[in-house]
Amino acid sequence: DWSMGYDWDKEVVSCLPDYYRWTQWIFLKLHEKGLAYRKKSNVNWCPTDMTVLANEQVVDGRCERCDSLVEQKDLEQWFFKITEYADRLLADLQGLENWPDRVKTMQRNWIGRSEGAQVDFKVEGGGETITVFTTRPDTLFGATYLVLAPEHPLVAGLVAGGPKEKEAQAFVASAKNLSSLERMGENAEKQGLDTGRRAVNPVNGQSIPIYLANYVLMNYGTGAIMAVPAHDTRDFAFAKKFNLPILRVIEGGDPELKEAHTEDGRLMNSGFLDGLTVGPAKAKMAEWLEQRKLGKASVSYRLRDWLISRQRYWGAPIPMIDCPKCGWVPVPEKDLPVKLPRNVEFKPTGESPLKSVPEFVNAACPKCGGAAKRETDTMDTFVDSSWYFLRYVSSHESTRAFDPQVVNQWLPVDQYIGGVEHAILHLLYSRFITKVLKDLGLIAFDEPFKRLFTQGMITKGGVKMSKSKGNSVQPDELIQKYGSDTFRLYTLFIGPPERDAEWDDRAVDGSFRFLGRVWRLFVELLERPDFAAKAPLEAPAEADKQLRRKTHQTIQKVTQDMEGGFKFNTAISAMMELVNLLYTYKENPDSKTPILREAVESLIRLLGPLTPHVAEEMWSRLGHPKTLMDSGWPAFDPDWLVADVVEIAVQVNGKIKSRALVPVGLDEAGVKREVQKDGKLASALDMAKVKKTIWVQDKLVNFIVGA
RNA sequence: GCGGAAGUGGCGAAAUUGGCAGACGCACUAGAUUCAGGUUCUAGCGGGGGCAACCCCAUGGGGGUUCAACUCCCCCCUUCCGCACCA
């Protein structure tokens, strides 16, 4: 369907093999570089969709698509190593000057870089070492206990055979059964358990207890923390609850220490750090640890590797084969695409539906030729959408993903438009894949989108219009009823594009009526005998001048609105004003067709990008040999932008009392002279009492009168 | 809790180096055209008062700066978005 006026020749369909073949190819490229790998880990599981999800697709502990509470499972899955690009994804945000700050902030938060140090603690009565990550190595003297995440690999060994073994096992089991929302949500209680084991604080030799707690996460830092209750609010709350010692190491704040003191200050109770402020103390402690091999400076990220396996049908099959002899072997490029089988049974098994198709599963190992099994998971569809913009400019390539020459010529995308809901999904993934392809030497740029504009949502009945919510407006039906020009015009006229807007079926009539008005005007004028004549304009009357000015003002306004931030709504209202004036003007018996012709031609050209079909039709009926699209953009004549008279406001003590028509550029004395002829003003104002006059050229004059 | 954006007629909204609030459109009302409905055209349309000329009030609320505030400053309210045990 080409009715919207799109160029469907450039269409790409990511669920068809001639597209996803290249998604699979990109997977192989990442795999070659060690950026696609398989590992067993604790992953997000949506119990309704029966598939794993990436962290980015879990919103407030719920599935982004179906809103179910997400569970945690230990599963072996495929990942993309986006964490290897964390620093670049963060640093390069700075160069994206034409991205909204909001989106950049969201990406920064999501990547979540923290500088700090790793510190090793020896466990008493055993050979183990617990390594913690902290952003506050300066407070090491104040560390009064350690906390491990329940999933920490050392936990089982630490409690084995001890008096706390049973309790610890129960604690770990209960933490595992909780959803992330139950465990980490805002109402979650801090749960803890003393393991009965102790460790040595490396900086002062103090013996401190080792706890387990639900609020420590295995997948951030090292899964273990040192607790400094005096200077960390979470540790403070935990220490109060479990009656653990609190030792102040930074001066200042509440002398009674009724809450954690997290501000900067001078170190105390800290040996060689005493007297330093936080910043220098951090550096000195890191150095001290490094010299003694007790720790090192370290950086942690919140960003985790991108889990791309899905137990879904729709997605590119992951092109890997599991051979009992050779292990995981990539499908050779020449064997791509690995096609989605058609004869699939869809059963809610929690495993990929592709598992049910033996012809798909059973494959020869590409390495040894032996019997092997294909990976049956498909890739997250966000992988498909992370590179489609490269394919758009090479949509017909059949022997490669894209033509690098064409891609390097056209991309990065000059102007990208999308919803803010993609801030940490599509937009982050696309940046990552682009950087990988750049590093592989396949493209010449490492950011996909130069400018980003986040448009608002269209709502209906106050809720987001979406396919899944079933409240979307069907363009086809509207196009059937009104034509695509009306549909396009209304969506542009509905409001400022960055703002959410409520769809109103009735208001579409307004756009339809406007185009009808333009069309009828055009047809009527075309019948005027002299309409085609390009007669010179001599000594135009005031009405003629008014229309010419309006024409050139409209060209200017529309040009500025469209170039400076997609203000289509006000551009369209300016064109409506021109049309309204044209209707008045044409009724004037002396109306001149060359002036009408200039106004109408300008209008048609301004409408071209918005309502291409009707605009091209009118353009062609005017007898132009070239299409409107090839005829350029109208220019305005600056001489015709300003009127020679202007209406100014006449105020007394700041209140409007009257209005006056005066020549443009008239000076203060002139304005006063003009204004005093006004009888209406005379009754409201005694000139003898005027103490002060404020005059703004071409805008207003304000007489200040004493009491 | 922290950070950001927003709040203007019945509705979508205009107006920003401070200078005539409500352009443009929807809905609505009246009139013309029409057998009628629809279409089209004309006019009206923030609230209150007045026969009228006009007057008063009004941009979430309260204060302030100014001749002049939707616009600048301070306090507050509401809505939406992001972050929220990330050590």
PDB file of N, CA and C (backbone and C1' of nucleotides) in Angstrom, chain B residues 16-45:
ATOM      1  P     U B  16       6.660  34.305  21.104  1.00  0.00           P
ATOM      2  O5'   U B  16       6.739  34.354  22.694  1.00  0.00           O
ATOM      3  C5'   U B  16       6.541  35.559  23.407  1.00  0.00           C
ATOM      4  C4'   U B  16       7.726  35.786  24.315  1.00  0.00           C
ATOM      5  C3'   U B  16       9.079  35.714  23.598  1.00  0.00           C
ATOM      6  O3'   U B  16       9.957  36.641  24.183  1.00  0.00           O
ATOM      7  C1'   U B  16       8.969  34.039  25.255  1.00  0.00           C
ATOM      8  P     U B  17      10.992  37.426  23.316  1.00  0.00           P
ATOM      9  O5'   U B  17      11.957  37.655  24.537  1.00  0.00           O
ATOM     10  C5'   U B  17      12.868  36.674  24.969  1.00  0.00           C
ATOM     11  C4'   U B  17      14.144  37.351  25.343  1.00  0.00           C
ATOM     12  C3'   U B  17      13.974  38.677  26.077  1.00  0.00           C
ATOM     13  O3'   U B  17      13.642  38.488  27.436  1.00  0.00           O
ATOM     14  C1'   U B  17      15.614  38.908  24.411  1.00  0.00           C
ATOM     15  P     G B  18      12.911  39.657  28.267  1.00  0.00           P
ATOM     16  O5'   G B  18      11.434  39.640  27.694  1.00  0.00           O
ATOM     17  C5'   G B  18      10.555  38.611  28.051  1.00  0.00           C
ATOM     18  C4'   G B  18       9.182  39.173  28.267  1.00  0.00           C
ATOM     19  C3'   G B  18       8.791  40.230  27.253  1.00  0.00           C
ATOM     20  O3'   G B  18       7.400  40.103  27.015  1.00  0.00           O
ATOM     21  C1'   G B  18       8.679  41.140  29.407  1.00  0.00           C
ATOM     22  P     G B  19       6.798  40.199  25.561  1.00  0.00           P
ATOM     23  O5'   G B  19       6.002  41.567  25.617  1.00  0.00           O
ATOM     24  C5'   G B  19       4.818  41.673  26.400  1.00  0.00           C
ATOM     25  C4'   G B  19       3.964  42.797  25.880  1.00  0.00           C
ATOM     26  C3'   G B  19       3.953  42.933  24.365  1.00  0.00           C
ATOM     27  O3'   G B  19       2.668  43.357  23.987  1.00  0.00           O
ATOM     28  C1'   G B  19       4.802  44.926  25.324  1.00  0.00           C
ATOM     29  P     C B  20       1.550  42.303  23.698  1.00  0.00           P
ATOM     30  O5'   C B  20       0.296  43.281  23.669  1.00  0.00           O
ATOM     31  C5'   C B  20      -0.167  43.907  24.855  1.00  0.00           C
ATOM     32  C4'   C B  20      -1.648  44.072  24.736  1.00  0.00           C
ATOM     33  C3'   C B  20      -2.403  42.752  24.522  1.00  0.00           C
ATOM     34  O3'   C B  20      -3.663  42.843  25.164  1.00  0.00           O
ATOM     35  C1'   C B  20      -2.782  44.202  22.706  1.00  0.00           C
ATOM     36  P     A B  21      -3.748  42.323  26.627  1.00  0.00           P
ATOM     37  O5'   A B  21      -3.575  40.754  26.430  1.00  0.00           O
ATOM     38  C5'   A B  21      -4.553  40.042  25.738  1.00  0.00           C
ATOM     39  C4'   A B  21      -3.948  38.777  25.198  1.00  0.00           C
ATOM     40  C3'   A B  21      -4.948  37.877  24.503  1.00  0.00           C
ATOM     41  O3'   A B  21      -5.030  38.233  23.135  1.00  0.00           O
ATOM     42  C1'   A B  21      -3.711  36.632  26.099  1.00  0.00           C
ATOM     43  P     G B  22      -6.374  38.011  22.320  1.00  0.00           P
ATOM     44  O5'   G B  22      -6.472  36.443  22.177  1.00  0.00           O
ATOM     45  C5'   G B  22      -5.443  35.712  21.508  1.00  0.00           C
ATOM     46  C4'   G B  22      -5.726  34.251  21.693  1.00  0.00           C
ATOM     47  C3'   G B  22      -7.101  33.839  21.208  1.00  0.00           C
ATOM     48  O3'   G B  22      -6.969  33.443  19.862  1.00  0.00           O
ATOM     49  C1'   G B  22      -6.607  32.908  23.368  1.00  0.00           C
ATOM     50  P     A B  23      -8.289  33.287  18.930  1.00  0.00           P
ATOM     51  O5'   A B  23      -7.653  33.481  17.496  1.00  0.00           O
ATOM     52  C5'   A B  23      -7.045  34.720  17.151  1.00  0.00           C
ATOM     53  C4'   A B  23      -5.815  34.477  16.290  1.00  0.00           C
ATOM     54  C3'   A B  23      -5.973  33.393  15.220  1.00  0.00           C
ATOM     55  O3'   A B  23      -6.592  33.894  14.053  1.00  0.00           O
ATOM     56  C1'   A B  23      -3.955  33.069  16.389  1.00  0.00           C
ATOM     57  P     C B  24      -7.848  33.170  13.420  1.00  0.00           P
ATOM     58  O5'   C B  24      -7.286  31.695  13.145  1.00  0.00           O
ATOM     59  C5'   C B  24      -6.389  31.432  12.081  1.00  0.00           C
ATOM     60  C4'   C B  24      -5.962  29.984  12.113  1.00  0.00           C
ATOM     61  C3'   C B  24      -7.111  28.990  12.257  1.00  0.00           C
ATOM     62  O3'   C B  24      -7.769  28.747  11.035  1.00  0.00           O
ATOM     63  C1'   C B  24      -5.419  28.437  13.781  1.00  0.00           C
ATOM     64  P     G B  25      -9.343  28.483  11.026  1.00  0.00           P
ATOM     65  O5'   G B  25      -9.460  27.072  11.748  1.00  0.00           O
ATOM     66  C5'   G B  25      -9.048  25.892  11.073  1.00  0.00           C
ATOM     67  C4'   G B  25      -8.985  24.728  12.031  1.00  0.00           C
ATOM     68  C3'   G B  25     -10.288  24.272  12.661  1.00  0.00           C
ATOM     69  O3'   G B  25     -11.084  23.538  11.751  1.00  0.00           O
ATOM     70  C1'   G B  25      -8.597  24.294  14.289  1.00  0.00           C
ATOM     71  P     C B  26     -12.635  23.422  11.995  1.00  0.00           P
ATOM     72  O5'   C B  26     -12.736  22.502  13.297  1.00  0.00           O
ATOM     73  C5'   C B  26     -12.397  21.120  13.223  1.00  0.00           C
ATOM     74  C4'   C B  26     -12.595  20.482  14.567  1.00  0.00           C
ATOM     75  C3'   C B  26     -14.006  20.543  15.123  1.00  0.00           C
ATOM     76  O3'   C B  26     -14.841  19.570  14.539  1.00  0.00           O
ATOM     77  C1'   C B  26     -12.475  21.106  16.817  1.00  0.00           C
ATOM     78  P     A B  27     -16.370  19.919  14.266  1.00  0.00           P
ATOM     79  O5'   A B  27     -16.933  20.100  15.739  1.00  0.00           O
ATOM     80  C5'   A B  27     -17.072  18.974  16.601  1.00  0.00           C
ATOM     81  C4'   A B  27     -17.496  19.436  17.971  1.00  0.00           C
ATOM     82  C3'   A B  27     -18.775  20.261  18.015  1.00  0.00           C
ATOM     83  O3'   A B  27     -19.926  19.451  18.015  1.00  0.00           O
ATOM     84  C1'   A B  27     -17.098  21.331  19.287  1.00  0.00           C
ATOM     85  P     C B  28     -21.225  19.971  17.264  1.00  0.00           P
ATOM     86  O5'   C B  28     -21.667  21.227  18.127  1.00  0.00           O
ATOM     87  C5'   C B  28     -22.080  21.066  19.469  1.00  0.00           C
ATOM     88  C4'   C B  28     -22.220  22.416  20.135  1.00  0.00           C
ATOM     89  C3'   C B  28     -23.198  23.370  19.460  1.00  0.00           C
ATOM     90  O3'   C B  28     -24.530  23.084  19.818  1.00  0.00           O
ATOM     91  C1'   C B  28     -21.196  24.527  19.950  1.00  0.00           C
ATOM     92  P     U B  29     -25.703  23.315  18.714  1.00  0.00           P
ATOM     93  O5'   U B  29     -25.882  24.894  18.724  1.00  0.00           O
ATOM     94  C5'   U B  29     -26.288  25.554  19.916  1.00  0.00           C
ATOM     95  C4'   U B  29     -26.332  27.037  19.677  1.00  0.00           C
ATOM     96  C3'   U B  29     -27.067  27.473  18.411  1.00  0.00           C
ATOM     97  O3'   U B  29     -28.471  27.491  18.581  1.00  0.00           O
ATOM     98  C1'   U B  29     -25.016  28.637  18.572  1.00  0.00           C
ATOM     99  P     A B  30     -29.413  27.212  17.313  1.00  0.00           P
ATOM    100  O5'   A B  30     -29.292  28.567  16.486  1.00  0.00           O
ATOM    101  C5'   A B  30     -29.853  29.762  17.000  1.00  0.00           C
ATOM    102  C4'   A B  30     -29.451  30.941  16.151  1.00  0.00           C
ATOM    103  C3'   A B  30     -29.782  30.839  14.665  1.00  0.00           C
ATOM    104  O3'   A B  30     -31.135  31.125  14.395  1.00  0.00           O
ATOM    105  C1'   A B  30     -27.562  31.608  14.922  1.00  0.00           C
ATOM    106  P     G B  31     -31.847  30.406  13.143  1.00  0.00           P
ATOM    107  O5'   G B  31     -31.225  31.167  11.894  1.00  0.00           O
ATOM    108  C5'   G B  31     -31.540  32.534  11.671  1.00  0.00           C
ATOM    109  C4'   G B  31     -30.630  33.112  10.617  1.00  0.00           C
ATOM    110  C3'   G B  31     -30.697  32.464   9.237  1.00  0.00           C
ATOM    111  O3'   G B  31     -31.825  32.869   8.482  1.00  0.00           O
ATOM    112  C1'   G B  31     -28.435  32.799   9.841  1.00  0.00           C
ATOM    113  P     A B  32     -32.463  31.884   7.394  1.00  0.00           P
ATOM    114  O5'   A B  32     -31.381  31.930   6.233  1.00  0.00           O
ATOM    115  C5'   A B  32     -31.172  33.134   5.498  1.00  0.00           C
ATOM    116  C4'   A B  32     -30.096  32.935   4.458  1.00  0.00           C
ATOM    117  C3'   A B  32     -30.323  31.777   3.495  1.00  0.00           C
ATOM    118  O3'   A B  32     -31.196  32.124   2.442  1.00  0.00           O
ATOM    119  C1'   A B  32     -28.102  31.711   4.310  1.00  0.00           C
ATOM    120  P     U B  33     -32.183  31.020   1.837  1.00  0.00           P
ATOM    121  O5'   U B  33     -31.191  29.992   1.139  1.00  0.00           O
ATOM    122  C5'   U B  33     -30.483  30.356  -0.052  1.00  0.00           C
ATOM    123  C4'   U B  33     -29.571  29.243  -0.464  1.00  0.00           C
ATOM    124  C3'   U B  33     -30.241  27.902  -0.666  1.00  0.00           C
ATOM    125  O3'   U B  33     -30.850  27.788  -1.946  1.00  0.00           O
ATOM    126  C1'   U B  33     -28.260  27.616   0.605  1.00  0.00           C
ATOM    127  P     U B  34     -32.349  27.250  -2.044  1.00  0.00           P
ATOM    128  O5'   U B  34     -32.206  25.758  -1.515  1.00  0.00           O
ATOM    129  C5'   U B  34     -31.496  24.774  -2.266  1.00  0.00           C
ATOM    130  C4'   U B  34     -31.467  23.477  -1.518  1.00  0.00           C
ATOM    131  C3'   U B  34     -32.821  22.964  -1.057  1.00  0.00           C
ATOM    132  O3'   U B  34     -33.510  22.297  -2.091  1.00  0.00           O
ATOM    133  C1'   U B  34     -31.249  22.777   0.710  1.00  0.00           C
ATOM    134  P     C B  35     -35.034  22.610  -2.323  1.00  0.00           P
ATOM    135  O5'   C B  35     -35.754  22.043  -1.017  1.00  0.00           O
ATOM    136  C5'   C B  35     -37.048  22.546  -0.602  1.00  0.00           C
ATOM    137  C4'   C B  35     -37.679  21.570   0.338  1.00  0.00           C
ATOM    138  C3'   C B  35     -36.786  21.125   1.491  1.00  0.00           C
ATOM    139  O3'   C B  35     -36.890  22.034   2.577  1.00  0.00           O
ATOM    140  C1'   C B  35     -37.752  19.223   0.465  1.00  0.00           C
ATOM    141  P     A B  36     -35.560  22.437   3.341  1.00  0.00           P
ATOM    142  O5'   A B  36     -35.201  21.088   4.097  1.00  0.00           O
ATOM    143  C5'   A B  36     -35.995  20.663   5.213  1.00  0.00           C
ATOM    144  C4'   A B  36     -35.572  19.276   5.648  1.00  0.00           C
ATOM    145  C3'   A B  36     -34.085  19.139   6.005  1.00  0.00           C
ATOM    146  O3'   A B  36     -33.855  19.529   7.337  1.00  0.00           O
ATOM    147  C1'   A B  36     -34.701  17.382   4.539  1.00  0.00           C
ATOM    148  P     G B  37     -32.437  20.197   7.702  1.00  0.00           P
ATOM    149  O5'   G B  37     -31.451  18.951   7.749  1.00  0.00           O
ATOM    150  C5'   G B  37     -31.531  18.006   8.819  1.00  0.00           C
ATOM    151  C4'   G B  37     -30.677  16.812   8.498  1.00  0.00           C
ATOM    152  C3'   G B  37     -29.222  17.105   8.173  1.00  0.00           C
ATOM    153  O3'   G B  37     -28.426  17.318   9.336  1.00  0.00           O
ATOM    154  C1'   G B  37     -30.078  15.633   6.556  1.00  0.00           C
ATOM    155  P     G B  38     -27.316  18.457   9.288  1.00  0.00           P
ATOM    156  O5'   G B  38     -26.266  17.842   8.268  1.00  0.00           O
ATOM    157  C5'   G B  38     -25.522  16.669   8.600  1.00  0.00           C
ATOM    158  C4'   G B  38     -24.764  16.200   7.392  1.00  0.00           C
ATOM    159  C3'   G B  38     -23.787  17.202   6.776  1.00  0.00           C
ATOM    160  O3'   G B  38     -22.547  17.237   7.455  1.00  0.00           O
ATOM    161  C1'   G B  38     -25.116  16.261   5.070  1.00  0.00           C
ATOM    162  P     U B  39     -21.776  18.653   7.542  1.00  0.00           P
ATOM    163  O5'   U B  39     -21.450  18.971   6.022  1.00  0.00           O
ATOM    164  C5'   U B  39     -20.545  18.148   5.290  1.00  0.00           C
ATOM    165  C4'   U B  39     -20.498  18.617   3.859  1.00  0.00           C
ATOM    166  C3'   U B  39     -20.037  20.049   3.650  1.00  0.00           C
ATOM    167  O3'   U B  39     -18.625  20.154   3.687  1.00  0.00           O
ATOM    168  C1'   U B  39     -21.958  19.633   2.342  1.00  0.00           C
ATOM    169  P     U B  40     -17.953  21.398   4.416  1.00  0.00           P
ATOM    170  O5'   U B  40     -18.422  22.612   3.507  1.00  0.00           O
ATOM    171  C5'   U B  40     -17.949  22.728   2.178  1.00  0.00           C
ATOM    172  C4'   U B  40     -18.682  23.844   1.487  1.00  0.00           C
ATOM    173  C3'   U B  40     -18.619  25.193   2.185  1.00  0.00           C
ATOM    174  O3'   U B  40     -17.417  25.878   1.904  1.00  0.00           O
ATOM    175  C1'   U B  40     -20.850  24.739   1.557  1.00  0.00           C
ATOM    176  P     C B  41     -16.763  26.818   3.013  1.00  0.00           P
ATOM    177  O5'   C B  41     -17.708  28.098   2.987  1.00  0.00           O
ATOM    178  C5'   C B  41     -17.783  28.903   1.820  1.00  0.00           C
ATOM    179  C4'   C B  41     -18.885  29.903   1.960  1.00  0.00           C
ATOM    180  C3'   C B  41     -18.819  30.783   3.208  1.00  0.00           C
ATOM    181  O3'   C B  41     -17.919  31.852   3.049  1.00  0.00           O
ATOM    182  C1'   C B  41     -21.022  29.973   2.935  1.00  0.00           C
ATOM    183  P     U B  42     -17.161  32.443   4.314  1.00  0.00           P
ATOM    184  O5'   U B  42     -18.322  33.251   5.045  1.00  0.00           O
ATOM    185  C5'   U B  42     -18.907  34.391   4.436  1.00  0.00           C
ATOM    186  C4'   U B  42     -19.969  34.965   5.328  1.00  0.00           C
ATOM    187  C3'   U B  42     -19.558  35.188   6.783  1.00  0.00           C
ATOM    188  O3'   U B  42     -18.815  36.380   6.941  1.00  0.00           O
ATOM    189  C1'   U B  42     -21.670  34.138   6.727  1.00  0.00           C
ATOM    190  P     A B  43     -17.738  36.488   8.085  1.00  0.00           P
ATOM    191  O5'   A B  43     -18.622  36.515   9.412  1.00  0.00           O
ATOM    192  C5'   A B  43     -19.350  37.678   9.759  1.00  0.00           C
ATOM    193  C4'   A B  43     -20.314  37.397  10.888  1.00  0.00           C
ATOM    194  C3'   A B  43     -19.677  36.993  12.225  1.00  0.00           C
ATOM    195  O3'   A B  43     -19.153  38.101  12.923  1.00  0.00           O
ATOM    196  C1'   A B  43     -21.528  35.603  11.762  1.00  0.00           C
ATOM    197  P     G B  44     -17.958  37.878  13.938  1.00  0.00           P
ATOM    198  O5'   G B  44     -18.679  37.158  15.167  1.00  0.00           O
ATOM    199  C5'   G B  44     -19.667  37.852  15.916  1.00  0.00           C
ATOM    200  C4'   G B  44     -20.306  36.921  16.898  1.00  0.00           C
ATOM    201  C3'   G B  44     -19.353  36.244  17.882  1.00  0.00           C
ATOM    202  O3'   G B  44     -18.986  37.107  18.937  1.00  0.00           O
ATOM    203  C1'   G B  44     -20.873  34.646  17.040  1.00  0.00           C
ATOM    204  P     C B  45     -17.504  37.044  19.536  1.00  0.00           P
ATOM    205  O5'   C B  45     -17.507  35.678  20.349  1.00  0.00           O
ATOM    206  C5'   C B  45     -18.419  35.462  21.426  1.00  0.00           C
ATOM    207  C4'   C B  45     -18.373  34.010  21.828  1.00  0.00           C
ATOM    208  C3'   C B  45     -16.968  33.482  22.093  1.00  0.00           C
ATOM    209  O3'   C B  45     -16.539  33.787  23.404  1.00  0.00           O
ATOM    210  C1'   C B  45     -18.132  31.962  20.700  1.00  0.00           C
TER     211        C B  45
END
